PDB file of C-alpha atoms in Angstrom:
ATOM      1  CA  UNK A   1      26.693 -10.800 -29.102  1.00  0.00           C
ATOM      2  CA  UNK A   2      23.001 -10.797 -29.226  1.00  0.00           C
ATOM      3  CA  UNK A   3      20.340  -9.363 -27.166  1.00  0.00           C
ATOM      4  CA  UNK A   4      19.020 -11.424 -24.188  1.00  0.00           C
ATOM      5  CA  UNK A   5      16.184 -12.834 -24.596  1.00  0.00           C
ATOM      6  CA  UNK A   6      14.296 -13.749 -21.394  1.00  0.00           C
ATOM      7  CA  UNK A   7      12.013 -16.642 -21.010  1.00  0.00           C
ATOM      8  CA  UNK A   8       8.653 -16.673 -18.811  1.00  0.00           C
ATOM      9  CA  UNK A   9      10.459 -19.746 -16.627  1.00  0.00           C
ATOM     10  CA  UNK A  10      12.854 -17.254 -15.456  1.00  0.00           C
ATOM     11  CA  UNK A  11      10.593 -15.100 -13.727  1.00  0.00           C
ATOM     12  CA  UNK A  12       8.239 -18.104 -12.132  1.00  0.00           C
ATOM     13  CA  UNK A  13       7.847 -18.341  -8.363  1.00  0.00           C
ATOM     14  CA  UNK A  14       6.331 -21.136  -6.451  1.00  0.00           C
ATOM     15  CA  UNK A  15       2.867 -22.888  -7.386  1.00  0.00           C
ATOM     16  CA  UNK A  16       3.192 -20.626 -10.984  1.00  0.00           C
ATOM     17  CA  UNK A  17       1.359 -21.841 -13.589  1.00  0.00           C
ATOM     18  CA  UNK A  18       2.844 -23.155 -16.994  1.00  0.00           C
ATOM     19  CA  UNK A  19       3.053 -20.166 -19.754  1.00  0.00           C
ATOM     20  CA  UNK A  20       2.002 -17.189 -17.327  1.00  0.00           C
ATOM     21  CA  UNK A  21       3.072 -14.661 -14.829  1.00  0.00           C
ATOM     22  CA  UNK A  22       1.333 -12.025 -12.825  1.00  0.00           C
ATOM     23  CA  UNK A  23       2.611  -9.528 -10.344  1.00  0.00           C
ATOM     24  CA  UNK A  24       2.885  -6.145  -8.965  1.00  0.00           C
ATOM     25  CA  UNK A  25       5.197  -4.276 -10.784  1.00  0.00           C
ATOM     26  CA  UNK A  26       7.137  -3.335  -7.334  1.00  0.00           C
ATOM     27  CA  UNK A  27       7.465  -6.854  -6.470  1.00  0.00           C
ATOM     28  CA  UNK A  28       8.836  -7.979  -9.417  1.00  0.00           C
ATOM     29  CA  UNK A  29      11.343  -5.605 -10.221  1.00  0.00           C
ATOM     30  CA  UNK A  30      12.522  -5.977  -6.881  1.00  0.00           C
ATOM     31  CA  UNK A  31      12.843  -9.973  -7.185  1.00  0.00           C
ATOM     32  CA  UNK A  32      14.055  -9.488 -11.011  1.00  0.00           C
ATOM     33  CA  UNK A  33      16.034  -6.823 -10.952  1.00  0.00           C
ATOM     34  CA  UNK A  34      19.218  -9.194 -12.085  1.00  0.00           C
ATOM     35  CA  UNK A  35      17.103  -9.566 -15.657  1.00  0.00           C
ATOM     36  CA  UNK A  36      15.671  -6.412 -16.086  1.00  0.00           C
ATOM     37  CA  UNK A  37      18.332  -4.164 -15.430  1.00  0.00           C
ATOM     38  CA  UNK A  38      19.883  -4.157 -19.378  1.00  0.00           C
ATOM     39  CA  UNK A  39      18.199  -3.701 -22.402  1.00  0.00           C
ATOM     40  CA  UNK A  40      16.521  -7.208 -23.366  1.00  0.00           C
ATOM     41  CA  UNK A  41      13.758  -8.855 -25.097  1.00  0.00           C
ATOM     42  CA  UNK A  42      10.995 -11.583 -24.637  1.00  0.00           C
ATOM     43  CA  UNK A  43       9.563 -14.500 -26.299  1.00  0.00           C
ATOM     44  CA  UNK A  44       6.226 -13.630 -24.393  1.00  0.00           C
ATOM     45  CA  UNK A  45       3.779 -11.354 -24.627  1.00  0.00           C
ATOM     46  CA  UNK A  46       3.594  -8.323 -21.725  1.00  0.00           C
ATOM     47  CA  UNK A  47       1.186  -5.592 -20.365  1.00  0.00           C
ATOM     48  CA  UNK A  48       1.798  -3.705 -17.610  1.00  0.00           C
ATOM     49  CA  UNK A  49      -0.785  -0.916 -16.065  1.00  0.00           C
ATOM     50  CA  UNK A  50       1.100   1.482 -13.672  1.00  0.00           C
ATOM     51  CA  UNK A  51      -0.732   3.538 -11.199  1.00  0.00           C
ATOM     52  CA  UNK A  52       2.372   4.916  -9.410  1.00  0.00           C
ATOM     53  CA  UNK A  53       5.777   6.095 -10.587  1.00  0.00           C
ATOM     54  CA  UNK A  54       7.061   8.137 -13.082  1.00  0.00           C
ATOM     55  CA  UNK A  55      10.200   7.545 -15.604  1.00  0.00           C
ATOM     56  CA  UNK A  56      10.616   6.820 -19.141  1.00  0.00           C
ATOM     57  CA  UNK A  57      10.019   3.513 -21.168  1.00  0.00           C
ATOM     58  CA  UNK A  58      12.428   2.715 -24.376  1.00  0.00           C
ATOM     59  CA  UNK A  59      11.214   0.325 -26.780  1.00  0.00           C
ATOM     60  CA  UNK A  60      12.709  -0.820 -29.859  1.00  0.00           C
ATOM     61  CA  UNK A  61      14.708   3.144 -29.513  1.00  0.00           C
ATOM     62  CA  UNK A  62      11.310   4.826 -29.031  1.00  0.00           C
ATOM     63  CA  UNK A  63      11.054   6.526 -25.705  1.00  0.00           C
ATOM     64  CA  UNK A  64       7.582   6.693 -24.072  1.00  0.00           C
ATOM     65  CA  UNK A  65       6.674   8.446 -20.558  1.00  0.00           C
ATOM     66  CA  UNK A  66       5.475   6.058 -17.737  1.00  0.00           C
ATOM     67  CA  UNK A  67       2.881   7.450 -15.481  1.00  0.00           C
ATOM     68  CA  UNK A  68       0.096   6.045 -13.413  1.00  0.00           C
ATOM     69  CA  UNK A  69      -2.413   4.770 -15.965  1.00  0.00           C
ATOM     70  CA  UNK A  70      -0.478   3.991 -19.052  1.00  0.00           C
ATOM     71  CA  UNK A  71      -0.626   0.848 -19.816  1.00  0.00           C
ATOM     72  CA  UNK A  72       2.288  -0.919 -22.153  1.00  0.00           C
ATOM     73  CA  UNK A  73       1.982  -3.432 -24.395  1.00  0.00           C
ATOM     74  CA  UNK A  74       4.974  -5.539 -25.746  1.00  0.00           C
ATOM     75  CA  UNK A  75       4.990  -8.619 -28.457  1.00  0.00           C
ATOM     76  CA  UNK A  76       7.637 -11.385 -28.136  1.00  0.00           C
ATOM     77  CA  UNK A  77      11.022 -10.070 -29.558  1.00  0.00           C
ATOM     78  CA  UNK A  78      10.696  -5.803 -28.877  1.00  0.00           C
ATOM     79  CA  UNK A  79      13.682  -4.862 -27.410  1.00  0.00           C
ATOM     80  CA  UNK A  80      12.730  -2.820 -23.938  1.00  0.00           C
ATOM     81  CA  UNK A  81      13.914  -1.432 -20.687  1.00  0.00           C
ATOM     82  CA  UNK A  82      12.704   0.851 -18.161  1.00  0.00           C
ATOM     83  CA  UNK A  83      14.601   4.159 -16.450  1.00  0.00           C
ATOM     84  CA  UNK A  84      12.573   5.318 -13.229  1.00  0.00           C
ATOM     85  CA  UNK A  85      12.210   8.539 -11.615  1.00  0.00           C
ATOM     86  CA  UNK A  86      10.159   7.947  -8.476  1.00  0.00           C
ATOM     87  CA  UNK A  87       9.000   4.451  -7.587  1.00  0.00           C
ATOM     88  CA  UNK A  88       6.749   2.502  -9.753  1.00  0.00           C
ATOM     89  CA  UNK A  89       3.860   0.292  -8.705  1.00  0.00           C
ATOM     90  CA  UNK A  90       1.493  -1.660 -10.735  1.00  0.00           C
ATOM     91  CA  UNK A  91       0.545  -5.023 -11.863  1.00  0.00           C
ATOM     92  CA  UNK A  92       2.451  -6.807 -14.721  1.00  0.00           C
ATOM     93  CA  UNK A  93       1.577  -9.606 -16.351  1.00  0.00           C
ATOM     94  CA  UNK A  94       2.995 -12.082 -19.279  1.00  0.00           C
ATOM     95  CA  UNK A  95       2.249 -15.263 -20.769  1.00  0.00           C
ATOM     96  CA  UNK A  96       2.903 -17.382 -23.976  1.00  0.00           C
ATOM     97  CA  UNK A  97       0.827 -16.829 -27.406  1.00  0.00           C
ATOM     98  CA  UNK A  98       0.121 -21.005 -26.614  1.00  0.00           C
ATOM     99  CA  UNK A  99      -1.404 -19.884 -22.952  1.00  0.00           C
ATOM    100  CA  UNK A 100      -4.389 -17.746 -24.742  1.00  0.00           C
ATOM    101  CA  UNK A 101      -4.555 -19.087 -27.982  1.00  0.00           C
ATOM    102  CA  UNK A 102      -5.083 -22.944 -27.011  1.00  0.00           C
ATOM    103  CA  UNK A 103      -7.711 -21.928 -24.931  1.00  0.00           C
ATOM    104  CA  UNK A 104     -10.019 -19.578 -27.181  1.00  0.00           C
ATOM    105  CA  UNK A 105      -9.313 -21.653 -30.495  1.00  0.00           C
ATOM    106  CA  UNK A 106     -11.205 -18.724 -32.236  1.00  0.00           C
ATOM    107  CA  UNK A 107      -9.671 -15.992 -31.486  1.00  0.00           C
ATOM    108  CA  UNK A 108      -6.188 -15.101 -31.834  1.00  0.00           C
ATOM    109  CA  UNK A 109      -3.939 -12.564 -29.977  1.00  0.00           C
ATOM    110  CA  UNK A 110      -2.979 -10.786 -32.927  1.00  0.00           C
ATOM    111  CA  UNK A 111      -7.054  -9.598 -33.395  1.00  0.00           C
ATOM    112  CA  UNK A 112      -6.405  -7.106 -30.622  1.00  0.00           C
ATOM    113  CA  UNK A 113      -4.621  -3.936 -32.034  1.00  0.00           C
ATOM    114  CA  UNK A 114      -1.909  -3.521 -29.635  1.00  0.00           C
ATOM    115  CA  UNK A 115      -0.870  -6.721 -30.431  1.00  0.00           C
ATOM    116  CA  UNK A 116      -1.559  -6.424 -34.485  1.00  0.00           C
ATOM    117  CA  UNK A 117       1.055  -4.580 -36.023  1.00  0.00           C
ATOM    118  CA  UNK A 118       4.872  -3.008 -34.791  1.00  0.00           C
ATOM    119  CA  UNK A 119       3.017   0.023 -37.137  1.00  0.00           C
ATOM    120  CA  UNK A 120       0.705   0.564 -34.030  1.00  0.00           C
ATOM    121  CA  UNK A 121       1.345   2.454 -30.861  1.00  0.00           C
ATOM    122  CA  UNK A 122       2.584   0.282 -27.855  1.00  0.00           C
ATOM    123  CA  UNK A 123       1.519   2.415 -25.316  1.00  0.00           C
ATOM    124  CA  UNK A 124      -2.036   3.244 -23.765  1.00  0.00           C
ATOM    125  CA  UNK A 125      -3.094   6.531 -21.592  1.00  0.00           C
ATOM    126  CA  UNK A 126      -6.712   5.746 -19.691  1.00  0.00           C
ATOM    127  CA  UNK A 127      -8.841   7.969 -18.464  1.00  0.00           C
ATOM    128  CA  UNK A 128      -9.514   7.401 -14.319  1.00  0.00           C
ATOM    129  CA  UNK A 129     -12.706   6.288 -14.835  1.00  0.00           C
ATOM    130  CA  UNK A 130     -11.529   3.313 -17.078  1.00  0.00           C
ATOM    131  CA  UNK A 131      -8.241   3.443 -15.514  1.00  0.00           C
ATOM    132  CA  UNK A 132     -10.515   2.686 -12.021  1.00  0.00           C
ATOM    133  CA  UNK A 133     -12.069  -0.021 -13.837  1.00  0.00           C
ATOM    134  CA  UNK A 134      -9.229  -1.906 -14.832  1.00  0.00           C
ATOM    135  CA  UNK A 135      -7.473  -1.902 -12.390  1.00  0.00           C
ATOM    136  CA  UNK A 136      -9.984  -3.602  -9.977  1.00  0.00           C
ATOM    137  CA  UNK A 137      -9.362  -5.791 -13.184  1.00  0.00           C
ATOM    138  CA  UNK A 138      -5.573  -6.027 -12.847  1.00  0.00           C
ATOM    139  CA  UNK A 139      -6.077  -6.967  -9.278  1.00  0.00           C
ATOM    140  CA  UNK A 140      -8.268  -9.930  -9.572  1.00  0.00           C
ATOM    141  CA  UNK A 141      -6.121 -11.506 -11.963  1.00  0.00           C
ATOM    142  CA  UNK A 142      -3.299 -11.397  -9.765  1.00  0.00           C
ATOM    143  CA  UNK A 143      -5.110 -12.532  -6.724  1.00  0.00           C
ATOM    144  CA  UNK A 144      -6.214 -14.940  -8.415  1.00  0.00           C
ATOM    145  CA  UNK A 145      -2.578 -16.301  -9.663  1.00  0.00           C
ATOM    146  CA  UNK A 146      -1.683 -15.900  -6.315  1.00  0.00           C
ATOM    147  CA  UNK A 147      -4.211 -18.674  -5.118  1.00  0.00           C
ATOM    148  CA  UNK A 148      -4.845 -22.233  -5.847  1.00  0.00           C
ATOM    149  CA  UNK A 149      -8.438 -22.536  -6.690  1.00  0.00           C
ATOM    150  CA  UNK A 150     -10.027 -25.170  -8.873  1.00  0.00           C
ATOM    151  CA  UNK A 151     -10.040 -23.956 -12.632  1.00  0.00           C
ATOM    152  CA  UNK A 152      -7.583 -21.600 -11.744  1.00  0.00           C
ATOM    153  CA  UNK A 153      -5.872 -21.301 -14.763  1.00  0.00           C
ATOM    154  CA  UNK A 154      -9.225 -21.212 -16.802  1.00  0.00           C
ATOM    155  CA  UNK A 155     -10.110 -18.550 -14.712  1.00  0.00           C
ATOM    156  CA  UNK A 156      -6.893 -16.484 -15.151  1.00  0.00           C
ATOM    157  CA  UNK A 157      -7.073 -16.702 -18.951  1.00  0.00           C
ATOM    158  CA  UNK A 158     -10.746 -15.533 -18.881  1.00  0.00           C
ATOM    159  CA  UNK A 159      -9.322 -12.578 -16.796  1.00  0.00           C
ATOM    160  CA  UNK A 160      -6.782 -11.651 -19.305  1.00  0.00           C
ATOM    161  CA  UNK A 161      -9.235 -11.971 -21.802  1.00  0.00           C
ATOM    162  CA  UNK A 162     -11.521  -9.452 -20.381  1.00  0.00           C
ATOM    163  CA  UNK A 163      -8.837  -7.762 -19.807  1.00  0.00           C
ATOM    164  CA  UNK A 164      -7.898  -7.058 -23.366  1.00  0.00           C
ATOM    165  CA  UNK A 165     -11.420  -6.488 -24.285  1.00  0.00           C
ATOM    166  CA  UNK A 166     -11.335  -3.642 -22.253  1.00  0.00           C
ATOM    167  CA  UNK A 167      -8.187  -2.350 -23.004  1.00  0.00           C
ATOM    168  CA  UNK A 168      -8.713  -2.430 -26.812  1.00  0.00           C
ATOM    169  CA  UNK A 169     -12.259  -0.474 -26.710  1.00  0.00           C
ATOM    170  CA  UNK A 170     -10.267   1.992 -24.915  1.00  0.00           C
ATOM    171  CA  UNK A 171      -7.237   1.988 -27.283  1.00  0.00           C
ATOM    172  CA  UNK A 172      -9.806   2.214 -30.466  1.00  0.00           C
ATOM    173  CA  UNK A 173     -11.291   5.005 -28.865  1.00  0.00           C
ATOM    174  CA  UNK A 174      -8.517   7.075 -27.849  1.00  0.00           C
ATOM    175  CA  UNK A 175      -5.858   5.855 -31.020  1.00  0.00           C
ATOM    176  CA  UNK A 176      -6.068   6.732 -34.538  1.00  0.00           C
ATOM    177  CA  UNK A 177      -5.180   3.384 -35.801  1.00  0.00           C
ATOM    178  CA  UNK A 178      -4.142   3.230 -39.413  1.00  0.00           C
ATOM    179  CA  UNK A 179      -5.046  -0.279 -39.782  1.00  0.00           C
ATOM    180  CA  UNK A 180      -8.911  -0.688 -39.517  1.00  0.00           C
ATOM    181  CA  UNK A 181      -9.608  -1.925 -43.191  1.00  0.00           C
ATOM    182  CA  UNK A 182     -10.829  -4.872 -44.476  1.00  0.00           C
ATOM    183  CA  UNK A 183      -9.957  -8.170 -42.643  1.00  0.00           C
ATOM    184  CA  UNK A 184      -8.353  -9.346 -46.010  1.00  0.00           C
ATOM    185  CA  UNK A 185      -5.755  -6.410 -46.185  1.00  0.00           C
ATOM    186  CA  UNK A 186      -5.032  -6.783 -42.123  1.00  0.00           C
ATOM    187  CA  UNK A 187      -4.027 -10.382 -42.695  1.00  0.00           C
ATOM    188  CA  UNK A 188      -2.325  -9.616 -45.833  1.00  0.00           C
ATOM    189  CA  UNK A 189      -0.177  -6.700 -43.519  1.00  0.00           C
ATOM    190  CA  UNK A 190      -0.083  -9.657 -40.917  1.00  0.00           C
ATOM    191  CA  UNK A 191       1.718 -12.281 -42.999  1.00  0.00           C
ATOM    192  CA  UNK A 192       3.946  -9.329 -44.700  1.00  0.00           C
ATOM    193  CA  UNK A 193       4.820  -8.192 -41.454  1.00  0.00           C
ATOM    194  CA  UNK A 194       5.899 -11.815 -39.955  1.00  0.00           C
ATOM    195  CA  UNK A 195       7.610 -12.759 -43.436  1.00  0.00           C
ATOM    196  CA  UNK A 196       9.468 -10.214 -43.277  1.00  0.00           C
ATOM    197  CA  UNK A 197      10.820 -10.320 -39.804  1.00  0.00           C
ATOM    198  CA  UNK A 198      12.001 -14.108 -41.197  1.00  0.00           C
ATOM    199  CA  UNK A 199      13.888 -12.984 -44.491  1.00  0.00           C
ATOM    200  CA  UNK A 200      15.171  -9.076 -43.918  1.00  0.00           C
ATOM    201  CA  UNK A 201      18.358 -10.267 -43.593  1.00  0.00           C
ATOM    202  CA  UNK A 202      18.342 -11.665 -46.977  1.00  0.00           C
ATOM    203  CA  UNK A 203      15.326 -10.493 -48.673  1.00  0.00           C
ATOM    204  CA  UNK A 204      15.360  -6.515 -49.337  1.00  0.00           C
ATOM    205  CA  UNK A 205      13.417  -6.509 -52.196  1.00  0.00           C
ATOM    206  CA  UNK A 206       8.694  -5.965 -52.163  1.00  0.00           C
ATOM    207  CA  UNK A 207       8.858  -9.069 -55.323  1.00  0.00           C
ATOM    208  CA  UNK A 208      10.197 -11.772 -52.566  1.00  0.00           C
ATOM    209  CA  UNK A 209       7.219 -11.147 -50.452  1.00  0.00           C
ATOM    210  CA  UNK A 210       4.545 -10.576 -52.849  1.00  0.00           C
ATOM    211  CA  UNK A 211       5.459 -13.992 -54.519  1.00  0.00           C
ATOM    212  CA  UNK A 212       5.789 -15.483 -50.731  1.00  0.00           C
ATOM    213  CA  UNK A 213       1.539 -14.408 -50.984  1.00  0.00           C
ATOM    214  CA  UNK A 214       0.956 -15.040 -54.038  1.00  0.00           C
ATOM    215  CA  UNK A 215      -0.168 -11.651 -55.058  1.00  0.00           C
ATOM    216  CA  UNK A 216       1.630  -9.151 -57.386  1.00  0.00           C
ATOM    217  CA  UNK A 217       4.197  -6.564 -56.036  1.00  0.00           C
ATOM    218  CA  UNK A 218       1.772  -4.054 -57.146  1.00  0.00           C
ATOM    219  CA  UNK A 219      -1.032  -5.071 -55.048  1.00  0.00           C
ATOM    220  CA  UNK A 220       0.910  -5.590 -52.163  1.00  0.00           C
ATOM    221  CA  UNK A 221       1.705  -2.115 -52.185  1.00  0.00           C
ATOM    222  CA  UNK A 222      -1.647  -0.764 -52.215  1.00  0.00           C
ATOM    223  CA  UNK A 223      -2.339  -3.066 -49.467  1.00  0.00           C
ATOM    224  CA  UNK A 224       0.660  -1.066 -47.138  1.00  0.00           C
ATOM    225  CA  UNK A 225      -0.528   1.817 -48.495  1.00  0.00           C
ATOM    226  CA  UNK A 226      -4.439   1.162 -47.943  1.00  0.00           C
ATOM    227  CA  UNK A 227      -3.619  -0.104 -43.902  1.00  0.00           C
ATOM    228  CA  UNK A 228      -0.673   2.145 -42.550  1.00  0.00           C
ATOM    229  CA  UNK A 229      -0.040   4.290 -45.568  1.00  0.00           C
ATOM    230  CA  UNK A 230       3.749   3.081 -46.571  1.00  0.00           C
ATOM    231  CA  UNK A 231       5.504   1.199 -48.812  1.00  0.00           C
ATOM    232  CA  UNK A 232       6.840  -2.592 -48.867  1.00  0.00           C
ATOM    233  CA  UNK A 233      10.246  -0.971 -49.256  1.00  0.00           C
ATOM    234  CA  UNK A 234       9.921   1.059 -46.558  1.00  0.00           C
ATOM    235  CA  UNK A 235       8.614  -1.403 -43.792  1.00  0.00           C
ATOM    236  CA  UNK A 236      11.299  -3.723 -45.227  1.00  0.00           C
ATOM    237  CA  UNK A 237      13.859  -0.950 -44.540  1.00  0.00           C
ATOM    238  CA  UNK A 238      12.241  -0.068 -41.326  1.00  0.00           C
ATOM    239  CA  UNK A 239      13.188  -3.293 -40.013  1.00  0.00           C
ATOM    240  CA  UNK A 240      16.847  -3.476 -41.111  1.00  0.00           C
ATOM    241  CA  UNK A 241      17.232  -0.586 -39.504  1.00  0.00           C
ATOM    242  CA  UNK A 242      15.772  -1.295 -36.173  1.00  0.00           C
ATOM    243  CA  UNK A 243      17.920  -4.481 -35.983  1.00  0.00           C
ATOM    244  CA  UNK A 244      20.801  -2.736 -36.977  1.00  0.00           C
ATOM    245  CA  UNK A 245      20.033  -0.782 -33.907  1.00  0.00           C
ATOM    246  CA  UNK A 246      19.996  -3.365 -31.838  1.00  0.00           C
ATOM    247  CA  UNK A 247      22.980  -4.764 -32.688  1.00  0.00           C
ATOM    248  CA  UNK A 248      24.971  -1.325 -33.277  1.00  0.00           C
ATOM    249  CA  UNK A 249      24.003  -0.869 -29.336  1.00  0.00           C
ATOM    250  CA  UNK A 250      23.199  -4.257 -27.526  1.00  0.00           C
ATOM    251  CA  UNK A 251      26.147  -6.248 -29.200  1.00  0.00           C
ATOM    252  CA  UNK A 252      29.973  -5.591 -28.867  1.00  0.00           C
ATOM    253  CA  UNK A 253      30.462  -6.586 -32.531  1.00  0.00           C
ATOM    254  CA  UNK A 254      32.122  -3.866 -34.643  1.00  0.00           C
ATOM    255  CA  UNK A 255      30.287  -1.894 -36.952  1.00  0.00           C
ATOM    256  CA  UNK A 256      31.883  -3.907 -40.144  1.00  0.00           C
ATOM    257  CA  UNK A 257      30.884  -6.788 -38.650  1.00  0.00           C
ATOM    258  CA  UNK A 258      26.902  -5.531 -38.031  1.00  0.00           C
ATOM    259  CA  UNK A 259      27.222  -4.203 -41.971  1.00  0.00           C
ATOM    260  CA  UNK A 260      28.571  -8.035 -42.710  1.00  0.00           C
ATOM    261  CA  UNK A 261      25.532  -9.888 -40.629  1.00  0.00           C
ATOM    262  CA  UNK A 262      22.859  -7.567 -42.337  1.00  0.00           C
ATOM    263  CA  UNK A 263      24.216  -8.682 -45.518  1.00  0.00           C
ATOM    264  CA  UNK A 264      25.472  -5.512 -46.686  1.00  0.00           C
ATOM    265  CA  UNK A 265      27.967  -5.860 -49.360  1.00  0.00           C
ATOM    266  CA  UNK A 266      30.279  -3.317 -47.385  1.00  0.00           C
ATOM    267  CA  UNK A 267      30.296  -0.327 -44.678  1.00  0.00           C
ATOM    268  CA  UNK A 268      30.361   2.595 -46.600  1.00  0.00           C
ATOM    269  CA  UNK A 269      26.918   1.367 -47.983  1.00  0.00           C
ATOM    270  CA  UNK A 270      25.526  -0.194 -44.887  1.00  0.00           C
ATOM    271  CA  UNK A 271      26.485   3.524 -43.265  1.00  0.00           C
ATOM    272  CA  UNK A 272      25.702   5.407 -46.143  1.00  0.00           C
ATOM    273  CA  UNK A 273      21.885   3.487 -46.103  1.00  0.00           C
ATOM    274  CA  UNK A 274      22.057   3.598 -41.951  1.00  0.00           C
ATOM    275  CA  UNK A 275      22.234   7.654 -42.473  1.00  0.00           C
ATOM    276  CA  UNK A 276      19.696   8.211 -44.931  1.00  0.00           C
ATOM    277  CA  UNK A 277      17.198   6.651 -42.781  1.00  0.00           C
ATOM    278  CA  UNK A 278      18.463   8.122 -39.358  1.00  0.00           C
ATOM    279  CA  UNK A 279      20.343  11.108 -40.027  1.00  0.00           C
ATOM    280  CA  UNK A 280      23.188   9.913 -38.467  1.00  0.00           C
ATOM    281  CA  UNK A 281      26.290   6.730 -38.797  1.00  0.00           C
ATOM    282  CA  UNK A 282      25.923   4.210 -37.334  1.00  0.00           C
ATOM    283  CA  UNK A 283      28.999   5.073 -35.156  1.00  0.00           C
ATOM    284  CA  UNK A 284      27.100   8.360 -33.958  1.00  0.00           C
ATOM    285  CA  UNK A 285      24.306   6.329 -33.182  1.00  0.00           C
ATOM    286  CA  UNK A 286      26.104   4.098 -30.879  1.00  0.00           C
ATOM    287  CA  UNK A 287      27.927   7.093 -29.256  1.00  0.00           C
ATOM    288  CA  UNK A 288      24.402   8.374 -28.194  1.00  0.00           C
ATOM    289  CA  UNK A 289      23.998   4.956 -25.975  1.00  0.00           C
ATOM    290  CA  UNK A 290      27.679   4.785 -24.667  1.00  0.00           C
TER     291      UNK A 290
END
């Protein structure tokens, strides 16, 4: 069984435009709660700024607290869902990588640090002054989508893009991001990253990727090292085991069967490796979520 995956289409109300979404966060749990209320990905990109509500936000098994002025970030694929304690309010938005990237041909979503690397921190706290700021922000993009003005959609991208702006002078200043080398060893890390999330399943080994970029196993290590201070082997096995999460607790699949579609060679090792890198077997892990 695999996680669902939602599409942007699925949330769209009347007059929406192709590839985006904006709302406040009350309304559209209210007229989504049928998608949102399991565990599931996207194949979109999200932010959210909440300036009401408290709770707790999971992704990808890390829990982070929601309350008003964190903003979340989320990259097509992260596995997410949200657990409320008082009511939430905010404005959400989502759209496609094509939605921002066809329109500023130079500049790619990926540049912003929230969106870089799964090695950086998803979450945001702002300080009310810039929390203030944005959200007057927020606001205009969504009235905006709400309307049907000419250049409407050029206008709504150039929101979001302001948007982002913003938020990543605020996340560089309040962050300690690992990755701010050289743009060579950041697009190195980029391609690693996205090569890997193609071939973990088959691929466990640094020499696959280094010969995937043409560089020597050696020097792709001391480009890990250099940007987020790891190994290849241990972002490789970072992944496996956050899809064997994902499976082990979004799928009904027995844990053979997860071991078997991982490509481990049997269960004692895929629970033997699952242990050493969690402190705990896989069927203790999925206890914890059932």
């Amino acid at each position: 069984m695999k996680i669902p995956v939602l599409n942007i289409s699925q949330f769209k109300e009347s007059a929406a435009l192709n590839d985006v979404y904006i709302n406040s966060f009350s309304n559209h749990i209210q007229l989504n709660k049928h998608l949102i209320n399991k565990p599931h990905s996207h194949n979109f990109y999200l932010c959210v700024l909440f300036t009401e509500g408290t709770g707790t936000h999971e992704i990808d098994f890390n829990s982070y607290r929601i309350t008003p002025g964190k903003v979340f970030f989320l990259k097509p694929g992260q596995t997410h869902f949200w657990k409320f304690e008082t009511p939430p309010e905010g404005i959400i938005f989502f759209h496609s990588q094509e939605f921002y990237e066809l329109k500023f041909l130079e500049h790619k979503l990926h540049t912003f640090p929230f969106f870089y690397s799964y090695q950086n921190p998803p979450v945001l706290e702002l300080t009310p002054k810039k929390r203030e700021q944005l959200q007057l922000n927020f606001q205009e993009a969504y009235t905006e989508y709400q309307q049907t003005n000419l250049l409407r959609e050029l206008k709504i991208v150039n929101l979001i893009s302001h948007i982002y702006i913003e938020l990543t002078r605020a996340y560089t200043g309040n962050t300690n991001l690992e990755k701010l080398n050289s743009p060579h060893y950041t697009n190195i890390l980029e391609k690693l990253e996205t090569l890997i999330n193609i071939h973990f399943y088959n691929e466990k080994l640094p020499k696959f990727y280094a010969d995937k970029l043409n560089i020597t196993t050696k020097h792709l290590n001391r480009v890990v090292n250099k940007t987020i201070h790891k190994t290849t082997s241990q972002l490789i096995s970072e992944r496996i085991i956050l899809e064997a999460k994902r499976l082990i607790v979004h799928s009904k699949d027995n844990l053979a069967n997860i071991a078997y579609t991982l490509q481990f060679s049997d269960y004692a090792y895929f629970s033997k490796f699952f242990k050493s890198k969690t402190g705990m077997t896989p069927l203790d892990f999925r206890k914890k979520y059932f």
